[in-house]
Coordinates of C-alpha atoms and ligand atoms in Angstrom, one line a residue:
Chain A
M1 CA 45.6 186.3 100.5
N2 CA 47.1 187.4 103.7
N3 CA 50.5 189.1 103.4
Q4 CA 51.3 189.8 107.0
N5 CA 54.6 188.0 107.7
I6 CA 54.6 185.8 110.8
I7 CA 57.8 183.7 110.6
E8 CA 61.1 184.8 109.1
L9 CA 64.2 182.7 108.6
K10 CA 67.1 184.9 107.6
N11 CA 70.3 183.3 106.2
I12 CA 70.1 180.4 108.5
S13 CA 72.5 177.5 108.6
A14 CA 72.0 174.3 110.5
G15 CA 73.3 170.7 110.4
F16 CA 74.1 167.6 112.3
D17 CA 77.4 166.3 113.7
N18 CA 77.2 162.5 113.8
G19 CA 80.6 162.2 115.5
K20 CA 82.5 161.5 112.3
Q21 CA 81.5 164.4 110.1
Y22 CA 79.4 167.4 110.0
L23 CA 76.4 167.4 107.7
Q24 CA 75.3 170.8 106.5
V25 CA 71.6 170.6 105.8
F26 CA 70.9 174.4 105.6
D27 CA 73.4 177.0 104.5
D28 CA 72.5 180.6 104.0
F29 CA 68.8 179.7 103.7
S30 CA 66.1 182.3 103.9
L31 CA 62.3 182.0 104.0
T32 CA 59.4 184.1 105.0
L33 CA 56.0 182.7 105.9
G34 CA 52.7 184.6 105.9
K35 CA 50.1 184.5 108.6
G36 CA 47.2 182.1 108.1
D37 CA 48.8 180.4 105.1
L38 CA 48.8 176.6 104.6
N39 CA 52.3 176.2 103.4
I40 CA 53.4 173.0 101.8
I41 CA 57.0 171.9 101.8
L42 CA 57.9 169.5 99.0
G43 CA 61.3 168.0 98.3
P44 CA 63.3 164.9 97.8
T45 CA 63.9 162.6 100.7
G46 CA 66.7 163.7 103.1
C47 CA 66.7 167.3 101.8
G48 CA 65.9 168.7 105.2
K49 CA 62.1 169.1 105.3
S50 CA 61.7 167.6 108.8
T51 CA 64.8 169.5 109.9
L52 CA 63.2 172.8 108.8
L53 CA 60.1 172.0 110.7
N54 CA 62.1 171.1 113.8
I55 CA 64.1 174.3 113.5
I56 CA 60.8 176.3 113.5
A57 CA 59.6 174.2 116.5
G58 CA 62.8 175.0 118.3
I59 CA 63.9 171.4 118.5
V60 CA 66.9 171.7 116.2
P61 CA 69.3 174.6 117.0
L62 CA 70.5 177.0 114.4
Q63 CA 74.3 177.3 113.7
G64 CA 73.8 180.7 112.3
G65 CA 71.3 183.2 111.0
I66 CA 68.1 184.4 112.6
L67 CA 64.7 182.8 113.2
E68 CA 62.2 185.4 114.0
F69 CA 58.5 185.2 115.0
K70 CA 56.4 188.2 114.5
E71 CA 53.9 187.1 117.1
P72 CA 54.8 186.7 120.8
N73 CA 55.1 183.2 122.1
L74 CA 54.3 181.7 118.7
Q75 CA 57.1 179.0 118.9
N76 CA 55.8 177.8 122.3
N77 CA 52.3 177.8 120.9
S78 CA 53.1 175.5 118.0
R79 CA 51.9 171.9 117.7
L80 CA 53.4 169.0 115.9
V81 CA 51.7 166.1 114.1
F82 CA 53.8 163.3 112.9
Q83 CA 53.3 160.3 110.6
H84 CA 54.0 157.8 113.3
Y85 CA 54.1 157.7 117.1
T86 CA 52.0 160.8 117.2
L87 CA 49.8 159.8 120.1
F88 CA 50.8 158.5 123.5
P89 CA 50.1 154.7 123.3
W90 CA 49.5 154.4 127.1
L91 CA 46.6 156.9 127.0
N92 CA 43.2 156.4 125.5
I93 CA 42.0 158.9 122.8
I94 CA 40.3 161.3 125.0
K95 CA 43.1 161.4 127.5
N96 CA 45.5 162.0 124.6
V97 CA 43.5 165.0 123.5
E98 CA 43.3 166.2 127.1
F99 CA 47.1 166.0 127.6
G100 CA 47.8 169.5 126.5
L101 CA 44.8 170.9 128.4
K102 CA 45.9 169.2 131.6
I103 CA 49.4 170.8 131.4
R104 CA 47.6 174.1 131.0
K105 CA 45.8 173.3 134.3
I106 CA 42.4 173.6 132.7
E107 CA 39.8 172.3 135.2
K108 CA 38.7 168.7 134.7
I109 CA 35.1 169.2 133.6
R110 CA 35.9 171.9 131.2
R111 CA 38.9 169.8 129.9
R112 CA 36.6 166.9 129.2
E113 CA 34.0 169.2 127.4
M114 CA 36.7 170.7 125.2
A115 CA 38.2 167.3 124.3
E116 CA 34.8 165.8 123.5
E117 CA 33.8 168.8 121.3
M118 CA 37.1 168.5 119.5
L119 CA 36.8 164.7 119.0
N120 CA 33.3 165.3 117.7
S121 CA 34.5 167.7 115.1
V122 CA 37.1 165.3 113.7
G123 CA 34.5 162.5 113.7
L124 CA 35.8 160.4 116.6
A125 CA 33.1 161.0 119.2
S126 CA 32.4 157.3 119.7
F127 CA 36.1 156.3 120.0
E128 CA 37.0 158.3 123.1
K129 CA 37.8 155.3 125.2
H130 CA 39.8 153.5 122.6
F131 CA 43.6 153.2 122.7
P132 CA 45.6 154.4 119.7
H133 CA 46.5 150.8 118.7
E134 CA 42.8 150.0 118.6
L135 CA 42.2 152.6 115.9
S136 CA 42.9 152.6 112.1
G137 CA 45.7 154.8 110.8
G138 CA 43.3 157.5 109.6
M139 CA 41.5 157.6 112.9
R140 CA 44.8 158.0 114.7
Q141 CA 45.7 161.0 112.5
R142 CA 42.3 162.5 113.3
A143 CA 42.9 162.0 117.0
S144 CA 46.3 163.6 116.6
I145 CA 44.9 166.6 114.8
A146 CA 42.4 166.9 117.6
Q147 CA 45.1 166.7 120.2
A148 CA 47.0 169.5 118.5
L149 CA 44.1 171.8 117.8
V150 CA 42.3 171.5 121.2
T151 CA 45.0 173.7 122.7
E152 CA 44.3 176.4 120.1
P153 CA 47.8 176.7 118.7
G154 CA 49.1 179.6 116.6
L155 CA 51.1 177.4 114.4
L156 CA 50.5 173.9 113.2
L157 CA 53.5 171.8 112.1
M158 CA 52.7 168.7 110.2
D159 CA 55.4 166.2 109.1
E160 CA 53.9 163.9 106.4
P161 CA 50.8 163.4 108.6
F162 CA 48.9 161.5 105.9
G163 CA 51.9 159.7 104.4
A164 CA 51.0 156.3 105.7
L165 CA 47.4 156.3 104.7
D166 CA 45.5 154.8 101.8
D167 CA 44.3 157.1 99.1
F168 CA 40.7 157.3 100.2
T169 CA 41.5 157.9 103.8
R170 CA 44.0 160.4 102.8
M171 CA 41.5 162.3 100.8
E172 CA 39.1 162.3 103.7
L173 CA 41.7 163.7 106.0
Q174 CA 42.8 166.3 103.4
D175 CA 39.1 167.5 103.3
L176 CA 39.1 167.6 107.1
L177 CA 42.2 169.7 107.2
Q178 CA 40.9 172.0 104.5
K179 CA 37.6 172.4 106.5
I180 CA 39.5 173.2 109.7
H181 CA 41.9 175.5 108.0
S182 CA 39.3 177.5 106.2
K183 CA 37.5 177.9 109.6
N184 CA 40.4 178.9 111.9
N185 CA 43.1 180.0 109.5
I186 CA 45.9 178.6 111.7
T187 CA 49.3 179.2 110.0
T188 CA 50.3 175.7 108.9
I189 CA 53.5 174.1 107.6
F190 CA 52.7 170.8 106.0
I191 CA 55.4 168.4 104.6
T192 CA 54.4 166.0 102.0
H193 CA 55.9 163.8 99.2
S194 CA 52.7 164.0 97.2
I195 CA 52.4 166.7 94.5
D196 CA 48.6 166.1 94.3
E197 CA 48.3 166.7 98.0
A198 CA 50.5 169.8 97.7
I199 CA 48.3 171.3 94.9
K200 CA 45.0 170.4 96.6
L201 CA 45.9 171.8 100.0
G202 CA 48.5 174.4 99.6
D203 CA 48.0 178.2 99.7
R204 CA 51.7 178.2 99.0
I205 CA 54.0 175.4 97.8
I206 CA 57.7 175.5 98.5
L207 CA 59.9 173.0 96.6
L208 CA 63.3 172.4 98.2
S209 CA 66.4 171.0 96.5
K210 CA 68.9 168.5 97.9
Q211 CA 71.5 169.6 100.4
P212 CA 72.3 172.2 101.1
A213 CA 68.7 173.0 100.7
K214 CA 67.6 175.8 98.4
I215 CA 64.2 177.0 97.3
L216 CA 63.6 175.7 93.8
E217 CA 60.0 176.8 93.4
D218 CA 57.8 179.1 95.4
I219 CA 54.3 179.0 94.1
R220 CA 50.8 180.0 95.1
P221 CA 48.6 177.4 93.3
T222 CA 45.4 179.4 93.9
E223 CA 46.7 181.9 91.4
Q224 CA 46.6 179.3 88.7
Q225 CA 43.0 179.5 87.7
T226 CA 42.4 177.4 84.6
A227 CA 42.7 173.6 84.3
N228 CA 45.5 174.1 81.8
E229 CA 47.4 176.2 84.2
K230 CA 47.0 173.7 87.0
E231 CA 48.1 170.9 84.7
A232 CA 51.2 173.0 83.8
L233 CA 52.0 173.5 87.4
Y234 CA 51.7 169.8 88.1
S235 CA 54.1 168.9 85.3
K236 CA 56.5 171.6 86.4
L237 CA 56.6 170.4 90.0
R238 CA 56.9 166.8 88.9
Q239 CA 59.8 167.5 86.6
Q240 CA 61.6 169.5 89.2
L241 CA 61.2 166.7 91.8
H242 CA 62.2 164.1 89.3
Q243 CA 65.4 166.1 88.5
Q244 CA 66.3 166.2 92.2
F245 CA 66.1 162.4 92.3
L246 CA 68.3 162.1 89.3
I247 CA 70.9 164.5 90.8
H248 CA 70.9 162.3 93.8
K249 CA 71.7 159.3 91.8
Chain B
M1 CA 29.8 136.5 126.2
I2 CA 27.1 134.1 125.0
S3 CA 27.1 133.1 121.5
P4 CA 23.7 133.3 119.9
C5 CA 24.5 130.2 117.8
C6 CA 24.2 126.9 119.5
Q7 CA 26.3 125.0 117.0
T8 CA 30.0 125.4 117.6
H9 CA 32.2 125.9 114.6
P10 CA 34.1 122.8 113.6
S11 CA 37.5 124.4 113.7
R12 CA 36.7 125.8 117.1
N13 CA 35.7 122.3 118.3
K14 CA 39.1 121.1 117.1
K15 CA 40.8 123.9 119.0
R16 CA 39.0 122.9 122.1
V17 CA 40.1 119.3 121.7
I18 CA 43.6 120.4 121.3
S19 CA 43.5 122.7 124.3
V20 CA 42.1 119.9 126.5
A21 CA 44.8 117.6 125.2
K22 CA 47.3 120.3 126.0
S23 CA 46.2 120.7 129.6
G24 CA 46.4 116.9 129.7
T25 CA 49.9 116.9 128.4
F26 CA 50.8 119.3 131.2
F27 CA 50.5 116.5 133.7
I28 CA 52.0 113.7 131.6
V29 CA 55.7 114.5 132.1
P30 CA 55.5 115.3 135.8
G31 CA 53.3 112.2 136.4
V32 CA 55.8 109.9 134.7
V33 CA 58.7 111.5 136.5
V34 CA 56.9 111.0 139.9
I35 CA 56.1 107.3 139.0
I36 CA 59.7 106.6 138.0
W37 CA 60.9 108.4 141.1
Q38 CA 58.7 106.3 143.4
I39 CA 59.8 103.0 141.8
T40 CA 63.5 103.8 141.9
A41 CA 63.3 105.1 145.4
V42 CA 61.6 101.9 146.6
I43 CA 64.2 99.8 144.8
F44 CA 67.1 101.9 146.0
N45 CA 65.7 101.9 149.5
Q46 CA 68.0 104.5 151.1
P47 CA 65.5 107.3 152.2
W48 CA 68.3 109.4 153.8
I49 CA 69.6 109.9 150.3
F50 CA 66.7 109.3 148.0
P51 CA 63.2 109.5 149.7
T52 CA 60.0 108.4 148.0
P53 CA 57.7 111.0 146.6
L54 CA 55.1 109.7 149.0
S55 CA 57.2 110.5 152.0
V56 CA 57.8 114.0 150.6
L57 CA 54.1 114.4 150.1
T58 CA 53.5 113.4 153.7
V59 CA 55.7 116.3 154.8
L60 CA 53.9 118.7 152.4
M61 CA 50.5 117.5 153.7
H62 CA 51.2 118.7 157.2
P63 CA 52.4 122.3 156.6
L64 CA 51.5 123.4 160.1
Q65 CA 53.4 120.7 161.9
D66 CA 56.7 121.6 163.6
I67 CA 59.6 120.0 161.8
L68 CA 62.8 119.1 163.7
A69 CA 62.0 121.8 166.2
S70 CA 62.6 124.5 163.5
G71 CA 59.1 125.7 162.9
S72 CA 56.5 124.5 160.4
L73 CA 56.7 124.6 156.6
I74 CA 54.2 127.5 156.7
S75 CA 56.0 129.6 159.3
N76 CA 59.3 129.2 157.5
T77 CA 57.7 130.0 154.2
L78 CA 56.2 133.1 155.6
A79 CA 59.5 134.2 157.2
S80 CA 61.2 133.8 153.8
L81 CA 58.4 135.5 151.9
L82 CA 58.4 138.4 154.4
R83 CA 62.1 139.0 154.0
V84 CA 61.8 138.9 150.2
V85 CA 58.9 141.3 150.2
I86 CA 60.6 143.8 152.4
G87 CA 64.0 143.6 150.7
F88 CA 62.4 143.7 147.3
S89 CA 60.2 146.6 148.1
V90 CA 63.1 148.7 149.3
A91 CA 64.9 147.8 146.0
A92 CA 61.8 148.5 143.9
V93 CA 61.3 152.0 145.3
T94 CA 65.0 153.0 145.2
G95 CA 65.7 151.2 141.9
V96 CA 62.8 152.8 140.0
F97 CA 63.5 156.2 141.5
F98 CA 67.2 156.3 140.7
G99 CA 66.6 154.6 137.4
L100 CA 64.2 157.4 136.4
L101 CA 66.7 160.0 137.6
V102 CA 69.8 158.6 136.1
G103 CA 68.1 157.4 132.9
S104 CA 66.8 160.9 132.1
T105 CA 69.9 162.8 133.1
A106 CA 73.0 162.4 131.0
W107 CA 75.5 163.9 133.5
L108 CA 74.3 161.7 136.3
R109 CA 74.8 158.7 134.0
A110 CA 78.4 159.8 133.3
L111 CA 79.0 160.4 137.0
F112 CA 77.6 157.1 138.4
G113 CA 78.0 154.8 135.4
P114 CA 81.4 153.4 136.2
M115 CA 80.6 152.9 139.8
I116 CA 77.4 151.0 138.9
E117 CA 79.2 148.8 136.4
I118 CA 81.7 147.8 139.1
L119 CA 79.1 147.1 141.8
R120 CA 76.6 145.3 139.5
P121 CA 78.5 142.1 138.8
L122 CA 79.2 141.6 142.5
C123 CA 77.2 138.5 143.7
P124 CA 74.8 139.7 146.4
I125 CA 75.7 136.7 148.6
A126 CA 79.3 138.2 148.8
W127 CA 77.8 141.0 150.8
M128 CA 76.5 138.7 153.5
P129 CA 79.6 138.5 155.7
F130 CA 79.9 142.3 155.5
A131 CA 76.2 142.7 156.3
I132 CA 76.4 140.5 159.3
A133 CA 79.5 142.3 160.5
V134 CA 77.8 145.7 160.2
F135 CA 74.2 144.9 161.2
K136 CA 75.0 142.0 163.5
M137 CA 71.7 140.0 164.1
R138 CA 69.7 143.2 164.5
T139 CA 66.1 142.8 163.3
L140 CA 63.7 145.2 161.7
P141 CA 61.7 146.0 164.9
Q142 CA 64.9 146.6 166.7
I143 CA 65.9 149.6 164.6
F144 CA 62.6 151.1 165.6
G145 CA 63.5 150.6 169.2
V146 CA 61.4 147.5 169.8
D147 CA 63.6 144.7 171.1
Y148 CA 61.2 141.9 170.6
S149 CA 57.8 142.5 168.9
G150 CA 56.5 139.0 169.3
T151 CA 55.5 139.0 165.6
I152 CA 57.0 137.4 162.5
L153 CA 58.8 140.7 161.9
D154 CA 61.4 139.5 164.5
E155 CA 62.6 137.1 161.8
V156 CA 63.5 139.9 159.4
Q157 CA 67.2 140.7 160.0
I158 CA 68.5 144.0 158.6
G159 CA 71.5 142.2 157.1
M160 CA 69.3 139.9 155.2
V161 CA 67.2 142.8 153.8
F162 CA 70.4 144.5 152.9
V163 CA 71.6 141.5 150.9
L164 CA 68.2 141.1 149.2
F165 CA 68.2 144.7 148.3
W166 CA 71.5 144.3 146.5
G167 CA 70.1 141.3 144.7
A168 CA 67.0 143.1 143.4
F169 CA 68.3 146.6 143.0
F170 CA 70.4 146.2 139.9
P171 CA 67.9 144.5 137.5
I172 CA 65.3 147.0 138.6
F173 CA 67.6 150.0 138.2
T174 CA 69.2 148.9 134.9
N175 CA 65.9 148.0 133.3
T176 CA 64.4 151.3 134.4
C177 CA 67.4 153.2 133.1
D178 CA 67.4 151.4 129.8
G179 CA 63.6 151.8 129.5
I180 CA 64.0 155.5 130.0
M181 CA 66.8 155.9 127.5
G182 CA 64.8 153.9 124.9
V183 CA 61.8 156.2 125.0
R184 CA 60.9 157.3 121.5
K185 CA 61.9 160.9 120.8
N186 CA 58.5 161.6 119.2
Y187 CA 56.7 161.2 122.5
I188 CA 59.1 163.6 124.3
T189 CA 58.8 166.1 121.5
L190 CA 55.1 165.7 121.5
A191 CA 54.8 166.4 125.2
E192 CA 57.2 169.3 125.0
T193 CA 55.4 171.0 122.2
L194 CA 52.2 170.5 124.1
G195 CA 53.8 172.5 126.9
A196 CA 55.2 169.9 129.3
D197 CA 58.1 170.9 131.5
K198 CA 60.9 168.5 132.6
K199 CA 58.9 167.2 135.6
T200 CA 55.8 166.5 133.5
V201 CA 57.9 164.8 130.9
V202 CA 59.5 162.6 133.5
F203 CA 56.3 161.5 135.2
R204 CA 53.8 161.6 132.2
V205 CA 56.1 160.4 129.4
F206 CA 59.2 158.7 130.6
L207 CA 57.5 156.8 133.4
P208 CA 54.6 155.4 131.4
A209 CA 56.7 154.8 128.3
A210 CA 59.3 152.9 130.3
L211 CA 56.7 151.0 132.3
P212 CA 57.0 147.7 130.3
M213 CA 60.8 147.7 131.0
I214 CA 60.3 148.8 134.6
L215 CA 57.9 145.9 135.2
T216 CA 60.3 143.5 133.5
G217 CA 63.0 144.8 135.9
L218 CA 60.8 144.3 138.8
R219 CA 60.0 140.8 137.7
L220 CA 63.7 139.9 137.3
G221 CA 64.5 141.6 140.6
L222 CA 61.8 139.6 142.5
S223 CA 63.0 136.3 141.0
L224 CA 66.6 137.1 141.8
S225 CA 65.9 138.1 145.4
W226 CA 64.1 134.8 145.9
F227 CA 67.2 133.1 144.6
V228 CA 69.5 135.1 146.8
L229 CA 67.3 134.7 149.8
I230 CA 67.4 130.9 149.8
A231 CA 71.2 130.9 149.5
A232 CA 71.5 133.6 152.2
E233 CA 69.3 131.6 154.6
M234 CA 71.7 128.7 154.4
L235 CA 74.5 130.8 155.7
P236 CA 75.2 131.0 159.5
G237 CA 73.3 133.6 161.4
T238 CA 69.8 132.5 160.4
T239 CA 67.3 130.5 162.4
S240 CA 64.3 130.4 160.1
G241 CA 63.2 130.4 156.5
L242 CA 63.0 127.8 153.8
G243 CA 66.7 127.9 153.1
Y244 CA 67.5 127.4 156.7
L245 CA 65.1 124.5 157.1
L246 CA 66.4 122.9 154.0
F247 CA 70.0 123.2 155.1
Y248 CA 69.2 122.1 158.6
A249 CA 67.2 119.1 157.5
S250 CA 70.0 118.0 155.1
G251 CA 72.4 118.0 158.1
L252 CA 70.1 115.6 159.8
A253 CA 69.7 113.5 156.6
E254 CA 66.0 114.2 156.5
M255 CA 65.9 114.1 152.8
N256 CA 62.1 114.1 152.5
V257 CA 62.0 117.5 154.3
V258 CA 64.8 118.8 152.0
I259 CA 62.9 117.9 148.9
A260 CA 59.6 119.2 150.4
C261 CA 61.4 122.6 150.9
M262 CA 62.7 122.4 147.3
V263 CA 59.2 121.9 146.0
I264 CA 57.9 124.9 148.0
I265 CA 60.8 127.1 146.9
S266 CA 60.1 126.4 143.3
V267 CA 56.3 126.7 143.6
V268 CA 56.6 130.0 145.4
G269 CA 59.2 131.3 142.9
A270 CA 57.0 130.3 140.0
S271 CA 53.9 132.0 141.6
L272 CA 55.8 135.2 142.2
N273 CA 56.9 135.2 138.6
G274 CA 53.4 134.4 137.3
L275 CA 51.9 137.1 139.5
T276 CA 54.2 139.8 138.2
L277 CA 53.7 138.6 134.6
L278 CA 50.0 138.9 135.0
L279 CA 50.5 142.4 136.4
L280 CA 52.7 143.3 133.4
K281 CA 50.0 142.1 130.9
K282 CA 47.3 144.0 132.7
M283 CA 49.2 147.3 133.2
V284 CA 50.8 147.7 129.8
S285 CA 48.3 146.2 127.4
W286 CA 49.5 148.6 124.8
H287 CA 53.1 147.3 124.9
G288 CA 54.4 146.1 121.6
K289 CA 51.5 147.7 119.7
E290 CA 52.8 151.3 119.5
V291 CA 51.9 153.0 116.2
Ligands
ATP301 N1 69.2 163.9 114.4 C1 69.9 163.8 113.3 N2 71.2 163.4 113.4 C2 72.0 163.4 112.4 N3 71.6 163.6 111.1 C3 70.3 163.9 110.9 C4 69.4 164.0 112.0 N4 68.2 164.3 111.5 C5 68.3 164.4 110.2 N5 69.6 164.2 109.8 C6 70.1 164.2 108.5 O1 69.8 165.5 107.9 C7 69.3 165.3 106.6 C8 67.9 165.9 106.5 O2 67.0 165.1 107.2 P1 65.5 165.4 107.2 O3 64.9 164.4 108.2 O4 65.2 166.8 107.5 O5 65.0 165.1 105.8 P2 63.6 165.0 105.1 O6 63.6 166.0 104.0 O7 62.6 165.2 106.2 O8 63.5 163.6 104.5 P3 62.2 162.6 104.4 O9 61.5 163.1 103.2 O10 62.8 161.3 104.1 O11 61.5 162.6 105.7 C9 69.4 163.9 106.2 O12 70.5 163.6 105.5 C10 69.5 163.2 107.6 O13 70.2 162.0 107.5
MG302 MG1 61.1 163.9 107.1

C-alpha cells in the first residue's frame, strides 16, 4: 500500500444557501487521501458524497478549512465521470474522447490515434462513429472512462458511475476499472451505494454519516484476508448504512 | 435498402395501405372545400367579392404576367422573399450573438433584462412610421452609395429591413438565451474539468447544447418576419411585394388577385417553416435523446 499523502482536507466546512436557509453539509470535516489509492465513498443519500467530490474538483467552494494538494496542478488535472449526462450528446464517441485532447491543442492525427487506442482498450473500437444515445448504458460509461483517461489525469473522480447499470454490465465495468487501476494506479475517488462494489473495488472504504457528514468507518478491505473477515466487514458496513437510514427516518 | 425477402410482412402491408389512405385523406378536405367554393361562387355570382377558384387559378397559372401594372406574381414574391431573407439574416446573426452573450453572462442579463422586456412586446409594425421617418425611402444599394442598381435589391428599403429585424430578433434572441440558460450543468462541468476555458465552453458547449432552442428561435423568427412583412407591405411607402399587390388589388376589387396572393403567402410561409423544420431535424438528431 502506498502511504504518500496526495490530498488533504483539513477541518473543512461547506454548504449551500438555497435562498431561504443555509444547509451545512460539512462542518469541521477532515480527510487525507493517499496517492494511487482507489478510494470508495459510501454513505446514505444526501449525506454529501457528491458535494465532497465537487469540493475536491474545485466546483463547490469551501466556507472554511483547507484543501491541499501535494502534487502541483492536481486539481486541474482531475477528471469527472458521472452517472448521467457524462458525454456530450452532440458529438460522436470518438469526438467525445478527443474533446480534452483538442483543448490541449494536440495535433489532429495524434489526437485520433490516442482516442482510437483508448477506445480500443475499453472495448469500443467499433463504435467510434456512434452517438451517445445510440449506445447502451454500459458502453456510454466505457466511453466516458475513455474520455477521462485519454488526457492522462492525475485524479479520477467518479460519482456513482455504474449506478444505473444492470448487475452483469456493472460487473464487467468494475473489472475494467480494476484492470485500468492496477495498470496506471491513478488516484481515484469512487462514490457508490453498493457495499458489494465498495468491497470489490476499494483499496480504502470511507463510510460517511448524515449531515453534517462525519467519517463513520475508514477501512482497508485488502487487510481483511479470510472469507470470514470479509463477511464480517460486509455485515458491519451494512449495519452502519442501515442505521443511517433509520436515523434519517 | 433492399429486403432479401420478397414477401412483405402482413402488418407492414396494412401500414402501407393506411399510409396511402392517409396521403389520400390529405386531399379530401381541401378538395371538398374547393368544390363547395366553386359552387357557391357561381351561385353568388359577385366575383368582385367572391371569385371562383377557377379565376384564382388562372391568375396563379400566369405567374410571370404583369398584374395591374404592379409587376408579376413572381417579381412581387421575389421582392417579398428578398426583404425577409435580408431582415431575417440580420436578426439571426445579431439575435444568436447577443443571445449567446447575454445567456451566458449573468450581469449582462441583469443589465439588459428590463430593457428587453419592455421592447419585446412592442408590435414590430408599430416601428414602421418611425422607420419611414428615419430612413425615408432609402434602399439597400443606396446606403452603399449606389443610387439605382437596376437589380431587385432596389426593392429592399432600409426601413422595411429594420422592421423585419425587430420582428425576428426577439424570438431568436429569447430562445437562444433560454437555450443557453437551460444547458445541463454536467456538460459545463465536464468541459471545464477537461480543461476548457470560458471561450471554449461558450462555443463548444453552450452553442451546440442550445442549438435545438436556437433553431426553434430561428424558425419562429422566420415565420414572424414573414407575417410582419406582409402587413408592412400594405402600409404606405411600398410599391412592390405580395402585401402591396394584395392591398392594391383589393382597392381595385380584383378579388381573384387578392386570393391568389393569399395562396402564395400561405404556401411560401409553410415552405419556409417546413425548410427550417427539416434543417432542425438534420442538425440536432440527438435532441431529446440525451442520456
Ligand atoms: N447545488 C446545490 N444547492 C443546494 N443544495 C444542494 C446542492 N447540491 C447539493 N445540495 C444539498 O446538499 C446535500 C448533499 O448533497 P449531495 O449531492 O452531496 O449528496 P449525495 O451524498 O451525493 O447524495 P446521493 O447519494 O443521493 O447522490 C443534500 O441535502 C442536497 O440537497
Ligand atoms: Mg450524489
